[in-house]
Short mmCIF file of C-alpha atoms in Angstrom, two decimals:
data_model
loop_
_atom_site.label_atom_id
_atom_site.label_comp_id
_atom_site.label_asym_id
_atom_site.label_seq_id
_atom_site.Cartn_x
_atom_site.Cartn_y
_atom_site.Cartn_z
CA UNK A 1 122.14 76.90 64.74
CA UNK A 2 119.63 75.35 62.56
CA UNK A 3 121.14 73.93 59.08
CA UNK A 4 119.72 73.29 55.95
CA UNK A 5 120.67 71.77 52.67
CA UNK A 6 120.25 73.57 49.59
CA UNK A 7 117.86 70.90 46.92
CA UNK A 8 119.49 70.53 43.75
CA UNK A 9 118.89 68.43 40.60
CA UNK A 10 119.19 64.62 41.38
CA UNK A 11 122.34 64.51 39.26
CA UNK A 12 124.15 67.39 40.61
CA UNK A 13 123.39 66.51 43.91
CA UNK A 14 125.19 63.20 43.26
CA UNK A 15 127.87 64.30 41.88
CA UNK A 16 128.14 67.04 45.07
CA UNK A 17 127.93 64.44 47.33
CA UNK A 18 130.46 62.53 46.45
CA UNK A 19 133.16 65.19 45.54
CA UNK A 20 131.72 68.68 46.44
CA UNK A 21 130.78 71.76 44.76
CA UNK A 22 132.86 72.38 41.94
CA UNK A 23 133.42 69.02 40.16
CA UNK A 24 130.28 68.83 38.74
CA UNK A 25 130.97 72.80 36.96
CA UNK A 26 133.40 74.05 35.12
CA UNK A 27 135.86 75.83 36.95
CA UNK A 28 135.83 79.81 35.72
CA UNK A 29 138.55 80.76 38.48
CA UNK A 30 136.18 83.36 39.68
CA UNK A 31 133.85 81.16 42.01
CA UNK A 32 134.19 80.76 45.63
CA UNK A 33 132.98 78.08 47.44
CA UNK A 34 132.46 78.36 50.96
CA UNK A 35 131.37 75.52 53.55
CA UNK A 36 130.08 76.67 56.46
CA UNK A 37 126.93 76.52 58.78
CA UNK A 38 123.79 77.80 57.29
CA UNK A 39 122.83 81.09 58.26
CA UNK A 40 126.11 82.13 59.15
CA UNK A 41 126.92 84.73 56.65
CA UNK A 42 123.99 87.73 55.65
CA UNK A 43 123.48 87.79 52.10
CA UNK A 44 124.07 91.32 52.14
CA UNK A 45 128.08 90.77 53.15
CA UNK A 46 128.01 87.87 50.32
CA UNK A 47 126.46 89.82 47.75
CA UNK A 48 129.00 92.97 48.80
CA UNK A 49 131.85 90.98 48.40
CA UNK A 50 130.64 89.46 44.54
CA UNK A 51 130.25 93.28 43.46
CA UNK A 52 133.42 94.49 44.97
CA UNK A 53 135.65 91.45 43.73
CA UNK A 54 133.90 90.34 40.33
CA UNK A 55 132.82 87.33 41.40
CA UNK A 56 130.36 84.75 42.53
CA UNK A 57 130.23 82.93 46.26
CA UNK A 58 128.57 79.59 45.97
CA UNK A 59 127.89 78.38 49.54
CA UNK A 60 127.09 74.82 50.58
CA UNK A 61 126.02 73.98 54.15
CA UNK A 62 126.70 71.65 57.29
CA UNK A 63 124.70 70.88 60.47
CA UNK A 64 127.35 70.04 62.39
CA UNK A 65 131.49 69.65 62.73
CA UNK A 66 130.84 65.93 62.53
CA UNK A 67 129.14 66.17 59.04
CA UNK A 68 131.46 68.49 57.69
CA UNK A 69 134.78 66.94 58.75
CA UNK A 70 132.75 63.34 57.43
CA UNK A 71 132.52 64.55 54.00
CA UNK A 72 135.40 66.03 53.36
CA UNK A 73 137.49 63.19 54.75
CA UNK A 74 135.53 61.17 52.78
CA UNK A 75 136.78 62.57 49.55
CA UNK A 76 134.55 65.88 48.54
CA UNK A 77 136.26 67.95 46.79
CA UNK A 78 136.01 71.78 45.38
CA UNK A 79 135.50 73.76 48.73
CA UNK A 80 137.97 76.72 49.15
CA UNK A 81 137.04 78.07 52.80
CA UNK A 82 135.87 75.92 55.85
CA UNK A 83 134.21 77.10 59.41
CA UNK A 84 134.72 74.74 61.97
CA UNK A 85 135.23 74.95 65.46
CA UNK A 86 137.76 75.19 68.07
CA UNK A 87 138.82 71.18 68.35
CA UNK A 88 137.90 70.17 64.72
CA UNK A 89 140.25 72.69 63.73
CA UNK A 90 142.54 71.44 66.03
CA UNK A 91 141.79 67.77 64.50
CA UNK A 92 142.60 69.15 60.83
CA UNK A 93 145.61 71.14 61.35
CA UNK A 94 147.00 67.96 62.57
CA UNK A 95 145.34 65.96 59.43
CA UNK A 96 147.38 68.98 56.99
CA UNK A 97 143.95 69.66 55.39
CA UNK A 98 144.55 73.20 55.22
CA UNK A 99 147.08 75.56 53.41
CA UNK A 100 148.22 78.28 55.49
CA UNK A 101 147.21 81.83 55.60
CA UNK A 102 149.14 84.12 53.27
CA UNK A 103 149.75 87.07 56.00
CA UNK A 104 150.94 89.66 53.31
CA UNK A 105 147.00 89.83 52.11
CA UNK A 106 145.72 89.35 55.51
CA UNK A 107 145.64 93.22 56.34
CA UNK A 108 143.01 93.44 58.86
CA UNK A 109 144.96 90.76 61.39
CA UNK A 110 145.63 93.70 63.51
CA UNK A 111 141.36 93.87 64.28
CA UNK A 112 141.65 90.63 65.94
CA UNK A 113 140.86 90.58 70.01
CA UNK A 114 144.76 89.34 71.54
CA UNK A 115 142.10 87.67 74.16
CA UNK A 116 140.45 85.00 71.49
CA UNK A 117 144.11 84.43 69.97
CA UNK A 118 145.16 83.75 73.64
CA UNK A 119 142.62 81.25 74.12
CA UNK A 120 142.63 79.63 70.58
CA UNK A 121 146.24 78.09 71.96
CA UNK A 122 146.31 75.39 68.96
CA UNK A 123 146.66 78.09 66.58
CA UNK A 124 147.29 81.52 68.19
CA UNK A 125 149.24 82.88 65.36
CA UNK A 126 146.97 82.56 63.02
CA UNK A 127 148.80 80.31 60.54
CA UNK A 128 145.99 78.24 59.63
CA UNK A 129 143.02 79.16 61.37
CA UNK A 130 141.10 82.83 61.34
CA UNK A 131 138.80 83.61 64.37
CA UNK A 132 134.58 84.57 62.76
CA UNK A 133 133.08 83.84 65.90
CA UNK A 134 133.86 83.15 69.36
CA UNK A 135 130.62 82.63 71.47
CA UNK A 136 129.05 80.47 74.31
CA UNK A 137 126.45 79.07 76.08
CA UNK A 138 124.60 81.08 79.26
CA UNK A 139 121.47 81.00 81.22
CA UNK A 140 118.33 82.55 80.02
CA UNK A 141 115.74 83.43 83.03
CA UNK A 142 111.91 84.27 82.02
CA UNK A 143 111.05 87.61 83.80
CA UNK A 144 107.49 87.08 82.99
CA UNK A 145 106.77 83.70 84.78
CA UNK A 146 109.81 84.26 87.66
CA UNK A 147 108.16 86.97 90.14
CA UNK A 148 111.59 86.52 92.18
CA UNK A 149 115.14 88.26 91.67
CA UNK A 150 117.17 86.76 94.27
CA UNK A 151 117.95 83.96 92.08
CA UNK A 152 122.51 82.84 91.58
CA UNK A 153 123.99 84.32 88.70
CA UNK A 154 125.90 81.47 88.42
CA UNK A 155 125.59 77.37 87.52
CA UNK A 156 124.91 77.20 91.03
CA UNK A 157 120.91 78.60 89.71
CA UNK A 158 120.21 75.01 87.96
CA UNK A 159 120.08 73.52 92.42
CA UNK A 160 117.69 76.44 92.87
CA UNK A 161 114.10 73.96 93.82
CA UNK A 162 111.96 76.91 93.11
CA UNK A 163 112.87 76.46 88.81
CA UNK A 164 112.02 72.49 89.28
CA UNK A 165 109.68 71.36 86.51
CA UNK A 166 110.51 74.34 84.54
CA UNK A 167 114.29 74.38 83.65
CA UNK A 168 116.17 72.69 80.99
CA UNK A 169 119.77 72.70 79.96
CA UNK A 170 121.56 71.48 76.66
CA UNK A 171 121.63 67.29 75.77
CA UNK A 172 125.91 68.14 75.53
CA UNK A 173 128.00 66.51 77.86
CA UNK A 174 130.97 69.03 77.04
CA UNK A 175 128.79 72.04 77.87
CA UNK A 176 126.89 70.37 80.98
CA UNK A 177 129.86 68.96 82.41
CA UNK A 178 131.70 71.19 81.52
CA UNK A 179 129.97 74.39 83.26
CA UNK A 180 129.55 72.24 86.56
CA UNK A 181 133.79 72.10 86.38
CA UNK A 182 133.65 75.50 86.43
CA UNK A 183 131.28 76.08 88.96
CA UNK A 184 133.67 73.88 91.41
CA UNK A 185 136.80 76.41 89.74
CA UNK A 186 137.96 73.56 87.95
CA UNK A 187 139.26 73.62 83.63
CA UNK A 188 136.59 72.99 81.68
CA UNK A 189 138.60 70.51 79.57
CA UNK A 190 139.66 68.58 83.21
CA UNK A 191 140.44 64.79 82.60
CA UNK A 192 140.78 64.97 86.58
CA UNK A 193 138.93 62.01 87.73
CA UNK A 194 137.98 63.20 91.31
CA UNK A 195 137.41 67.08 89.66
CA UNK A 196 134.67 65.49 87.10
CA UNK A 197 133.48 63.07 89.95
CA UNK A 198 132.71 66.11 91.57
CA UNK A 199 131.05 67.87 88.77
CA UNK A 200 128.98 64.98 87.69
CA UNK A 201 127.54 63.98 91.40
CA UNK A 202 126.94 67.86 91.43
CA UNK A 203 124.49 67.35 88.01
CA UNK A 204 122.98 64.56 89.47
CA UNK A 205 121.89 65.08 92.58
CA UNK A 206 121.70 69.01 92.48
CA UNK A 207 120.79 69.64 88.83
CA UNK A 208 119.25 67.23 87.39
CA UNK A 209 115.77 66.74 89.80
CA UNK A 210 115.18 70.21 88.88
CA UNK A 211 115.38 69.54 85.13
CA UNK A 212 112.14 68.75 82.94
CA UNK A 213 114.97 67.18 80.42
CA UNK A 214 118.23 67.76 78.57
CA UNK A 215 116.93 69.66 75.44
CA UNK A 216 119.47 70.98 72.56
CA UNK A 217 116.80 71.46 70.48
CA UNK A 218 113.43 73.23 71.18
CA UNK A 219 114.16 74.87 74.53
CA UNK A 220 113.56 78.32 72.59
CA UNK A 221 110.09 77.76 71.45
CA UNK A 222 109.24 76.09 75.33
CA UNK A 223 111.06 79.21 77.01
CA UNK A 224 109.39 81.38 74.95
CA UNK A 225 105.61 79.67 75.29
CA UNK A 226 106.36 79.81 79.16
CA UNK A 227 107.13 75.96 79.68
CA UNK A 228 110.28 76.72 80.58
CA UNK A 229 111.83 79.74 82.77
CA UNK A 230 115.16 78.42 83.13
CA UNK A 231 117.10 77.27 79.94
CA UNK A 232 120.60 76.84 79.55
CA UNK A 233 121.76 77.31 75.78
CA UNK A 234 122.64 80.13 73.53
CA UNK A 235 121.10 83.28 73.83
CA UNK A 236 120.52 83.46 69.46
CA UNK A 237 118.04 80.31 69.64
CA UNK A 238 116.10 81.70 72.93
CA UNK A 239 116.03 85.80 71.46
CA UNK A 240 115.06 84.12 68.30
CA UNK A 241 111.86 82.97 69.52
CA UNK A 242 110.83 85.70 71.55
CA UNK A 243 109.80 88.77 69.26
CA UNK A 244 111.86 91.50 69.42
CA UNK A 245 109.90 94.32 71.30
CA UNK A 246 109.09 91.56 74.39
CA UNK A 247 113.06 90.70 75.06
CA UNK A 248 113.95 93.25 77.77
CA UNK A 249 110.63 92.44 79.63
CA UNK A 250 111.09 88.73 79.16
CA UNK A 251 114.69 87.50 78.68
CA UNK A 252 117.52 88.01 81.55
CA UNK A 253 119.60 86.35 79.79
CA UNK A 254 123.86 85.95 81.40
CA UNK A 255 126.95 83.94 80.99
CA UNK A 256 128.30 83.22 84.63
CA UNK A 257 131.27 85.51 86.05
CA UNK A 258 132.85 82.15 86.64
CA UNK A 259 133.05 81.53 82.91
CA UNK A 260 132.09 78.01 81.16
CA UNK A 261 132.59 76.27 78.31
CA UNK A 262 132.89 77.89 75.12
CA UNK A 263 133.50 77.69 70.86
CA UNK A 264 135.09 79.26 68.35
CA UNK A 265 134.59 78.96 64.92
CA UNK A 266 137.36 79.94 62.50
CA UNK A 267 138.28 80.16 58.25
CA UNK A 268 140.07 78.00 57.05
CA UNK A 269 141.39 77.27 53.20
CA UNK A 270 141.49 74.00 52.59
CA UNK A 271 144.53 72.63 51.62
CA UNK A 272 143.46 71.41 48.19
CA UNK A 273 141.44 75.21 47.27
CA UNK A 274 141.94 75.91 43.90
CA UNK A 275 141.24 79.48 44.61
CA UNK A 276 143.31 80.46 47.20
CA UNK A 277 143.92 83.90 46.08
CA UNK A 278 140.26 85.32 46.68
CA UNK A 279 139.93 82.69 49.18
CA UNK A 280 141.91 84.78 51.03
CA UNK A 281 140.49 87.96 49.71
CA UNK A 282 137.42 86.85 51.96
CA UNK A 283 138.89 86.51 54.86
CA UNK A 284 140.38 89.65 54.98
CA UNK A 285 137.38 91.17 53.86
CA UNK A 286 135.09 90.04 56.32
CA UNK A 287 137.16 91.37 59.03
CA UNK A 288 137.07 94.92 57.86
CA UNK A 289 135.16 96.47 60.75
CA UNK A 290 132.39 98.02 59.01
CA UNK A 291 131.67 94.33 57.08
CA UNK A 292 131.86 92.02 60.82
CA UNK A 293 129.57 94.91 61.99
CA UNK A 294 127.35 93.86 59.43
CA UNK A 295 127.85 90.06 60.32
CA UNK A 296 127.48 91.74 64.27
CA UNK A 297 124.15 93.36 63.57
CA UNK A 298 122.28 90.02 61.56
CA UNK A 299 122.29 87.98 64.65
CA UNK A 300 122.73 90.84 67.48
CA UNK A 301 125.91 89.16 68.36
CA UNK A 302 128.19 90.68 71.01
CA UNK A 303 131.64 92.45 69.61
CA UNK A 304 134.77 89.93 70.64
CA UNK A 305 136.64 88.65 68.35
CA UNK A 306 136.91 92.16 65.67
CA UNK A 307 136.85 95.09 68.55
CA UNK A 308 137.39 97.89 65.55
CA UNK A 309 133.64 97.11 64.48
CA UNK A 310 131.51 98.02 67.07
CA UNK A 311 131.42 101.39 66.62
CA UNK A 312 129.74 100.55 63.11
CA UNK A 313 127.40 98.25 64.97
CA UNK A 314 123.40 100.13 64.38
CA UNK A 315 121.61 97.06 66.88
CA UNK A 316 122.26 96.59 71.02
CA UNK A 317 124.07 92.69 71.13
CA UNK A 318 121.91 90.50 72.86
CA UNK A 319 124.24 90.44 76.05
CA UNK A 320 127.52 92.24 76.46
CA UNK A 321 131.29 91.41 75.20
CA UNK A 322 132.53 91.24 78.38
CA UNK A 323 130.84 88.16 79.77
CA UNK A 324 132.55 86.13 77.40
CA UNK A 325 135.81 86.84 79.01
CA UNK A 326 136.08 83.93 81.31
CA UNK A 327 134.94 81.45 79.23
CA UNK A 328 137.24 78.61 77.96
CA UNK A 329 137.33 76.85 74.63
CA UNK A 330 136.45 73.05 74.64
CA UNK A 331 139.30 71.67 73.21
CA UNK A 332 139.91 68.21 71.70
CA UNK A 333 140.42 65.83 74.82
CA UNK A 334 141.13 62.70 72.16
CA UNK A 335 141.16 59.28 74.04
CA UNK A 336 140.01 61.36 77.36
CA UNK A 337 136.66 62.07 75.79
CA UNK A 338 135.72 58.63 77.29
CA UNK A 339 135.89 59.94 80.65
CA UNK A 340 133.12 62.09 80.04
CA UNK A 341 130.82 59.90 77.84
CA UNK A 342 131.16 57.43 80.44
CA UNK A 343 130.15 59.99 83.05
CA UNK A 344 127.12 61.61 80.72
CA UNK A 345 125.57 57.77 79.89
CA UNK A 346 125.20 57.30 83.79
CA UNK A 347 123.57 61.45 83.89
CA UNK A 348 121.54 61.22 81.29
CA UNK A 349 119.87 57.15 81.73
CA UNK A 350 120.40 56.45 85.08
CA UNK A 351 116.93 57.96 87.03
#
């Protein structure tokens, strides 16, 4: 998602900086301050939750797990609730940076999909970590510059010579690779040297001559102006571009039967929250069904992670729950993550 930064006074924002939100106010108890990617929560659900619990929700944002994890390990303090994804929460449950979940107020736990806890394996009770989102990359086809249909529903589509000079997929090794590992029916998170051999000769010599480039960034705005009719990213930054009445005529957009690599982003109270109490008031809200509809219906997201809520859901998701299910969450690969930069410095330079 795109991020932004909120401006503030050059004081305050040098005070925030260096130790977060609320060390530079005084602390009324009744302030919650949430970290999380911009965008990621409607106004409307914030705004709910201030009438409803008497208080205020002061957000501050991050454009990426890096940046986040950065700052607060660098010292910023006064954040109560965190959203990071699948291996950074991994990272920080191993760090202690967060206080566990008090169960007794979490009341909506039963909403929760047993699929995403099954897959988030580093914290499948929920102890420190509660699902928001679980989603993943796919393949978006243009149905207004492809006159064919027989085209793979699969990975296999990016060694399909007709799409050359007009595809794209992401500049991230873990999603490239790790799709072409699935397409061979391998893990995702394989440190297998021969299985990600394999995959990367596969990207190479299959993919990557049909490829204009590896584009994590504008591949929405060049799908949508017709550069390109094959894109691999996520479906909220391609439907994002293309206005709303044109998607059913113009976006086939699907996440492979043979499932890929996928996130999951998850609140967490940090360890040091001084307001743990509504902290955890949130949480609990923003999994009653009718409020994750809410969340559901802002960005036309599927229904996975909260299945009570979509029958409060008012807009069709952009593609359907049920493609997510054989999908697998990157997960932190520590020392082995060499294996794969090693692997993506040779796709991505070598011509």
């Amino acid at each position: 998602m795109k991020k932004c930064v909120t401006v503030f006074a050059a004081g305050a924002l040098i005070c925030a900086a260096a130790m977060g939100l609320s060390s530079c106010t005084a602390d009324d108890g009744k302030t919650l301050y949430l970290y999380n990617w911009t965008y990621y929560t409607p106004d409307e659900v914030l705004r709910d939750f201030e009438k409803e619990f008497d208080c205020k929700v002061k957000v501050d944002s991050y454009a990426s797990n890096e940046e986040m994890y950065a700052k607060l390990r660098a010292g910023a303090k006064g954040y109560d609730i965190v959203v990071p994804s699948q291996d950074y929460v991994s990272i920080m449950m191993k760090q202690g940076m967060f206080a566990e979940i008090d169960q007794s107020k979490f009341t909506n736990r039963g909403n929760i999909n047993p699929a995403v806890l099954q897959k988030a394996s580093y914290d499948p009770e929920m102890k420190y970590a509660v699902p928001y989102y679980f989603g993943a990359a796919g393949i978006s086809v243009n149905k207004e510059f492809v006159n064919w249909t027989d085209y793979a529903r699969d990975w296999g589509i990016f060694s399909d010579s007709r799409f050359a000079d007009h595809a794209t997929m992401m500049d991230d090794m873990r999603e490239v690779i790790g799709d072409a590992l699935a397409h061979k029916g391998y893990d995702v998170n394989s440190l297998n040297e021969s299985e990600l051999d394999a995959a990367s000769d596969m990207i190479e010599k299959e993919w990557k001559p049909n490829l204009v480039k590896f584009d994590a960034e504008s591949f929405g705005k060049s799908f949508a102006s017709g550069e390109f009719w094959l894109c691999h990213g996520y479906a909220e930054v391609i439907y994002g571009e293309v206005p709303e009445e044109k998607w059913d005529d113009t976006i086939d957009f699907f996440i492979p039967e043979e499932g890929g690599a996928s996130y999951l982003d998850s609140m967490c109270i940090l360890k040091d929250s001084k307001h743990v109490e509504l902290a955890s008031e949130f949480i609990n809200y923003i999994h009653r069904p009718e409020v994750y509809a809410k969340f559901l219906d802002a960005f036309s997201f599927p229904c996975f992670v909260n299945l009570q809520a979509e029958k409060y859901m008012t807009k069709k998701p952009m593609y359907k729950a049920s493609q997510l299910e054989n999908c697998t969450l990157k997960v932190d690969l520590g020392d082995g993550l060499d294996k794969y930069n090693e692997r993506w410095q040779k796709i991505r330079f070598t011509d």
